[in-house]
Amino acid sequence: PTMEERKACWGARDEFWQCLDRHDDNAGKCEKLRAAFESLCPALWVKHFDRRRDFLKYKKKLETEGYQPTEAAGKS
């Protein structure tokens, strides 16, 4: 992608993520922004950014709440 296409993609991603943050990750309220994000970014990038958001949210949760093992974690 050209520099302009990358900027458009990142802008659409940022708008979509901000919408999710405002609506407690309710994707239904951000459908139009999601569609714009998917149309402006290569599919592989969308997949990467989705995983990155999940990782960043998980990391933030670990930093604020600490590690909380599930009951099944120690049983094998």
mmCIF file of N, CA and C in Angstrom:
data_model
loop_
_atom_site.group_PDB
_atom_site.id
_atom_site.type_symbol
_atom_site.label_atom_id
_atom_site.label_comp_id
_atom_site.label_asym_id
_atom_site.label_seq_id
_atom_site.Cartn_x
_atom_site.Cartn_y
_atom_site.Cartn_z
ATOM 1 N N PRO A 1 0.828 -1.207 0.000
ATOM 2 C CA PRO A 1 0.000 0.000 0.000
ATOM 3 C C PRO A 1 0.873 1.274 0.000
ATOM 4 N N THR A 2 0.342 2.300 -0.621
ATOM 5 C CA THR A 2 1.043 3.575 -0.633
ATOM 6 C C THR A 2 0.945 4.226 0.740
ATOM 7 N N MET A 3 1.704 5.295 0.932
ATOM 8 C CA MET A 3 1.674 5.989 2.211
ATOM 9 C C MET A 3 0.269 6.517 2.503
ATOM 10 N N GLU A 4 -0.404 7.031 1.495
ATOM 11 C CA GLU A 4 -1.766 7.548 1.689
ATOM 12 C C GLU A 4 -2.737 6.426 2.069
ATOM 13 N N GLU A 5 -2.590 5.270 1.431
ATOM 14 C CA GLU A 5 -3.456 4.123 1.753
ATOM 15 C C GLU A 5 -3.197 3.641 3.183
ATOM 16 N N ARG A 6 -1.939 3.634 3.589
ATOM 17 C CA ARG A 6 -1.613 3.228 4.967
ATOM 18 C C ARG A 6 -2.220 4.195 5.966
ATOM 19 N N LYS A 7 -2.091 5.500 5.692
ATOM 20 C CA LYS A 7 -2.658 6.509 6.594
ATOM 21 C C LYS A 7 -4.171 6.352 6.704
ATOM 22 N N ALA A 8 -4.826 6.106 5.582
ATOM 23 C CA ALA A 8 -6.280 5.919 5.589
ATOM 24 C C ALA A 8 -6.648 4.681 6.402
ATOM 25 N N CYS A 9 -5.884 3.612 6.231
ATOM 26 C CA CYS A 9 -6.132 2.373 6.981
ATOM 27 C C CYS A 9 -5.980 2.616 8.480
ATOM 28 N N TRP A 10 -4.862 3.219 8.860
ATOM 29 C CA TRP A 10 -4.606 3.450 10.291
ATOM 30 C C TRP A 10 -5.641 4.392 10.896
ATOM 31 N N GLY A 11 -6.069 5.381 10.120
ATOM 32 C CA GLY A 11 -7.100 6.295 10.604
ATOM 33 C C GLY A 11 -8.416 5.578 10.833
ATOM 34 N N ALA A 12 -8.783 4.703 9.899
ATOM 35 C CA ALA A 12 -10.026 3.933 10.040
ATOM 36 C C ALA A 12 -9.928 2.996 11.237
ATOM 37 N N ARG A 13 -8.759 2.380 11.425
ATOM 38 C CA ARG A 13 -8.545 1.499 12.580
ATOM 39 C C ARG A 13 -8.708 2.284 13.876
ATOM 40 N N ASP A 14 -8.075 3.443 13.951
ATOM 41 C CA ASP A 14 -8.135 4.250 15.170
ATOM 42 C C ASP A 14 -9.560 4.689 15.487
ATOM 43 N N GLU A 15 -10.308 5.095 14.467
ATOM 44 C CA GLU A 15 -11.710 5.492 14.679
ATOM 45 C C GLU A 15 -12.537 4.316 15.171
ATOM 46 N N PHE A 16 -12.330 3.153 14.584
ATOM 47 C CA PHE A 16 -13.066 1.954 14.999
ATOM 48 C C PHE A 16 -12.721 1.595 16.441
ATOM 49 N N TRP A 17 -11.439 1.603 16.782
ATOM 50 C CA TRP A 17 -11.026 1.268 18.149
ATOM 51 C C TRP A 17 -11.575 2.272 19.158
ATOM 52 N N GLN A 18 -11.599 3.555 18.805
ATOM 53 C CA GLN A 18 -12.148 4.574 19.706
ATOM 54 C C GLN A 18 -13.634 4.335 19.927
ATOM 55 N N CYS A 19 -14.335 3.955 18.870
ATOM 56 C CA CYS A 19 -15.759 3.637 18.996
ATOM 57 C C CYS A 19 -15.949 2.454 19.940
ATOM 58 N N LEU A 20 -15.145 1.417 19.776
ATOM 59 C CA LEU A 20 -15.241 0.258 20.666
ATOM 60 C C LEU A 20 -14.967 0.659 22.112
ATOM 61 N N ASP A 21 -13.996 1.519 22.322
ATOM 62 C CA ASP A 21 -13.683 1.977 23.677
ATOM 63 C C ASP A 21 -14.855 2.748 24.278
ATOM 64 N N ARG A 22 -15.497 3.584 23.474
ATOM 65 C CA ARG A 22 -16.638 4.372 23.963
ATOM 66 C C ARG A 22 -17.845 3.505 24.281
ATOM 67 N N HIS A 23 -17.984 2.381 23.586
ATOM 68 C CA HIS A 23 -19.177 1.540 23.729
ATOM 69 C C HIS A 23 -18.870 0.192 24.386
ATOM 70 N N ASP A 24 -17.836 0.142 25.208
ATOM 71 C CA ASP A 24 -17.480 -1.083 25.944
ATOM 72 C C ASP A 24 -17.392 -2.302 25.032
ATOM 73 N N ASP A 25 -16.724 -2.151 23.908
ATOM 74 C CA ASP A 25 -16.488 -3.230 22.945
ATOM 75 C C ASP A 25 -17.754 -3.803 22.321
ATOM 76 N N ASN A 26 -18.833 -3.018 22.307
ATOM 77 C CA ASN A 26 -20.059 -3.435 21.627
ATOM 78 C C ASN A 26 -19.897 -3.149 20.134
ATOM 79 N N ALA A 27 -19.484 -4.159 19.385
ATOM 80 C CA ALA A 27 -19.194 -3.989 17.959
ATOM 81 C C ALA A 27 -20.436 -3.605 17.159
ATOM 82 N N GLY A 28 -21.610 -3.938 17.646
ATOM 83 C CA GLY A 28 -22.841 -3.599 16.945
ATOM 84 C C GLY A 28 -23.034 -2.101 16.780
ATOM 85 N N LYS A 29 -22.512 -1.321 17.707
ATOM 86 C CA LYS A 29 -22.655 0.132 17.642
ATOM 87 C C LYS A 29 -21.600 0.759 16.733
ATOM 88 N N CYS A 30 -20.661 -0.045 16.269
ATOM 89 C CA CYS A 30 -19.552 0.474 15.458
ATOM 90 C C CYS A 30 -19.473 -0.217 14.093
ATOM 91 N N GLU A 31 -20.582 -0.752 13.621
ATOM 92 C CA GLU A 31 -20.584 -1.534 12.384
ATOM 93 C C GLU A 31 -20.083 -0.741 11.179
ATOM 94 N N LYS A 32 -20.505 0.524 11.050
ATOM 95 C CA LYS A 32 -20.092 1.322 9.895
ATOM 96 C C LYS A 32 -18.584 1.579 9.931
ATOM 97 N N LEU A 33 -18.056 1.839 11.122
ATOM 98 C CA LEU A 33 -16.617 2.075 11.240
ATOM 99 C C LEU A 33 -15.841 0.797 10.974
ATOM 100 N N ARG A 34 -16.389 -0.333 11.392
ATOM 101 C CA ARG A 34 -15.742 -1.616 11.111
ATOM 102 C C ARG A 34 -15.703 -1.863 9.601
ATOM 103 N N ALA A 35 -16.799 -1.577 8.936
ATOM 104 C CA ALA A 35 -16.856 -1.775 7.480
ATOM 105 C C ALA A 35 -15.829 -0.873 6.781
ATOM 106 N N ALA A 36 -15.695 0.362 7.242
ATOM 107 C CA ALA A 36 -14.709 1.275 6.657
ATOM 108 C C ALA A 36 -13.304 0.755 6.914
ATOM 109 N N PHE A 37 -13.056 0.295 8.124
ATOM 110 C CA PHE A 37 -11.757 -0.279 8.496
ATOM 111 C C PHE A 37 -11.422 -1.449 7.575
ATOM 112 N N GLU A 38 -12.363 -2.356 7.388
ATOM 113 C CA GLU A 38 -12.126 -3.524 6.538
ATOM 114 C C GLU A 38 -11.954 -3.150 5.068
ATOM 115 N N SER A 39 -12.636 -2.110 4.618
ATOM 116 C CA SER A 39 -12.525 -1.733 3.204
ATOM 117 C C SER A 39 -11.235 -0.964 2.909
ATOM 118 N N LEU A 40 -10.692 -0.269 3.887
ATOM 119 C CA LEU A 40 -9.492 0.538 3.674
ATOM 120 C C LEU A 40 -8.191 -0.194 3.973
ATOM 121 N N CYS A 41 -8.279 -1.340 4.655
ATOM 122 C CA CYS A 41 -7.067 -2.077 5.047
ATOM 123 C C CYS A 41 -7.028 -3.448 4.365
ATOM 124 N N PRO A 42 -5.837 -3.917 4.024
ATOM 125 C CA PRO A 42 -5.718 -5.294 3.524
ATOM 126 C C PRO A 42 -6.227 -6.276 4.590
ATOM 127 N N ALA A 43 -6.810 -7.376 4.150
ATOM 128 C CA ALA A 43 -7.399 -8.351 5.076
ATOM 129 C C ALA A 43 -6.390 -8.852 6.104
ATOM 130 N N LEU A 44 -5.152 -9.054 5.681
ATOM 131 C CA LEU A 44 -4.128 -9.526 6.609
ATOM 132 C C LEU A 44 -3.866 -8.496 7.699
ATOM 133 N N TRP A 45 -3.924 -7.225 7.355
ATOM 134 C CA TRP A 45 -3.732 -6.172 8.347
ATOM 135 C C TRP A 45 -4.891 -6.139 9.337
ATOM 136 N N VAL A 46 -6.112 -6.317 8.833
ATOM 137 C CA VAL A 46 -7.289 -6.323 9.710
ATOM 138 C C VAL A 46 -7.127 -7.434 10.746
ATOM 139 N N LYS A 47 -6.737 -8.607 10.289
ATOM 140 C CA LYS A 47 -6.541 -9.740 11.189
ATOM 141 C C LYS A 47 -5.459 -9.410 12.227
ATOM 142 N N HIS A 48 -4.354 -8.825 11.774
ATOM 143 C CA HIS A 48 -3.267 -8.445 12.675
ATOM 144 C C HIS A 48 -3.749 -7.420 13.704
ATOM 145 N N PHE A 49 -4.445 -6.383 13.246
ATOM 146 C CA PHE A 49 -4.898 -5.335 14.163
ATOM 147 C C PHE A 49 -5.926 -5.874 15.160
ATOM 148 N N ASP A 50 -6.788 -6.796 14.729
ATOM 149 C CA ASP A 50 -7.744 -7.403 15.658
ATOM 150 C C ASP A 50 -7.004 -8.166 16.758
ATOM 151 N N ARG A 51 -5.997 -8.935 16.354
ATOM 152 C CA ARG A 51 -5.204 -9.675 17.343
ATOM 153 C C ARG A 51 -4.450 -8.721 18.253
ATOM 154 N N ARG A 52 -3.930 -7.649 17.687
ATOM 155 C CA ARG A 52 -3.177 -6.676 18.478
ATOM 156 C C ARG A 52 -4.073 -6.027 19.525
ATOM 157 N N ARG A 53 -5.289 -5.673 19.151
ATOM 158 C CA ARG A 53 -6.211 -5.067 20.124
ATOM 159 C C ARG A 53 -6.508 -6.048 21.253
ATOM 160 N N ASP A 54 -6.760 -7.301 20.903
ATOM 161 C CA ASP A 54 -7.014 -8.310 21.933
ATOM 162 C C ASP A 54 -5.816 -8.440 22.864
ATOM 163 N N PHE A 55 -4.602 -8.470 22.305
ATOM 164 C CA PHE A 55 -3.398 -8.587 23.121
ATOM 165 C C PHE A 55 -3.236 -7.375 24.032
ATOM 166 N N LEU A 56 -3.445 -6.175 23.500
ATOM 167 C CA LEU A 56 -3.280 -4.969 24.304
ATOM 168 C C LEU A 56 -4.287 -4.910 25.442
ATOM 169 N N LYS A 57 -5.517 -5.346 25.184
ATOM 170 C CA LYS A 57 -6.528 -5.381 26.236
ATOM 171 C C LYS A 57 -6.149 -6.405 27.304
ATOM 172 N N TYR A 58 -5.647 -7.573 26.884
ATOM 173 C CA TYR A 58 -5.213 -8.614 27.813
ATOM 174 C C TYR A 58 -4.041 -8.113 28.654
ATOM 175 N N LYS A 59 -3.091 -7.465 28.005
ATOM 176 C CA LYS A 59 -1.918 -6.941 28.700
ATOM 177 C C LYS A 59 -2.326 -5.896 29.740
ATOM 178 N N LYS A 60 -3.236 -5.006 29.379
ATOM 179 C CA LYS A 60 -3.711 -3.975 30.303
ATOM 180 C C LYS A 60 -4.413 -4.618 31.500
ATOM 181 N N LYS A 61 -5.207 -5.658 31.225
ATOM 182 C CA LYS A 61 -5.908 -6.355 32.301
ATOM 183 C C LYS A 61 -4.903 -7.003 33.256
ATOM 184 N N LEU A 62 -3.859 -7.622 32.715
ATOM 185 C CA LEU A 62 -2.831 -8.227 33.564
ATOM 186 C C LEU A 62 -2.133 -7.175 34.412
ATOM 187 N N GLU A 63 -1.851 -6.018 33.831
ATOM 188 C CA GLU A 63 -1.162 -4.963 34.563
ATOM 189 C C GLU A 63 -2.022 -4.378 35.673
ATOM 190 N N THR A 64 -3.325 -4.296 35.459
ATOM 191 C CA THR A 64 -4.199 -3.691 36.465
ATOM 192 C C THR A 64 -4.713 -4.698 37.483
ATOM 193 N N GLU A 65 -5.015 -5.912 37.045
ATOM 194 C CA GLU A 65 -5.619 -6.907 37.931
ATOM 195 C C GLU A 65 -4.642 -7.978 38.377
ATOM 196 N N GLY A 66 -3.538 -8.130 37.676
ATOM 197 C CA GLY A 66 -2.603 -9.208 37.985
ATOM 198 C C GLY A 66 -3.069 -10.512 37.374
ATOM 199 N N TYR A 67 -2.216 -11.504 37.470
ATOM 200 C CA TYR A 67 -2.531 -12.812 36.895
ATOM 201 C C TYR A 67 -3.494 -13.548 37.800
ATOM 202 N N GLN A 68 -4.593 -14.009 37.239
ATOM 203 C CA GLN A 68 -5.600 -14.774 37.979
ATOM 204 C C GLN A 68 -5.783 -16.123 37.293
ATOM 205 N N PRO A 69 -5.086 -17.167 37.785
ATOM 206 C CA PRO A 69 -5.236 -18.475 37.119
ATOM 207 C C PRO A 69 -6.657 -19.013 37.295
ATOM 208 N N THR A 70 -7.130 -19.696 36.266
ATOM 209 C CA THR A 70 -8.434 -20.326 36.366
ATOM 210 C C THR A 70 -8.275 -21.619 37.142
ATOM 211 N N GLU A 71 -9.359 -22.165 37.633
ATOM 212 C CA GLU A 71 -9.280 -23.423 38.403
ATOM 213 C C GLU A 71 -8.752 -24.554 37.552
ATOM 214 N N ALA A 72 -9.090 -24.557 36.267
ATOM 215 C CA ALA A 72 -8.685 -25.643 35.375
ATOM 216 C C ALA A 72 -7.207 -25.527 34.969
ATOM 217 N N ALA A 73 -6.575 -24.389 35.235
ATOM 218 C CA ALA A 73 -5.204 -24.161 34.762
ATOM 219 C C ALA A 73 -4.216 -25.154 35.368
ATOM 220 N N GLY A 74 -4.389 -25.535 36.610
ATOM 221 C CA GLY A 74 -3.418 -26.432 37.241
ATOM 222 C C GLY A 74 -3.749 -27.891 37.118
ATOM 223 N N LYS A 75 -4.854 -28.218 36.526
ATOM 224 C CA LYS A 75 -5.297 -29.613 36.435
ATOM 225 C C LYS A 75 -5.076 -30.153 35.029
ATOM 226 N N SER A 76 -4.329 -31.228 34.909
ATOM 227 C CA SER A 76 -4.178 -31.862 33.612
ATOM 228 C C SER A 76 -4.198 -33.364 33.754
#
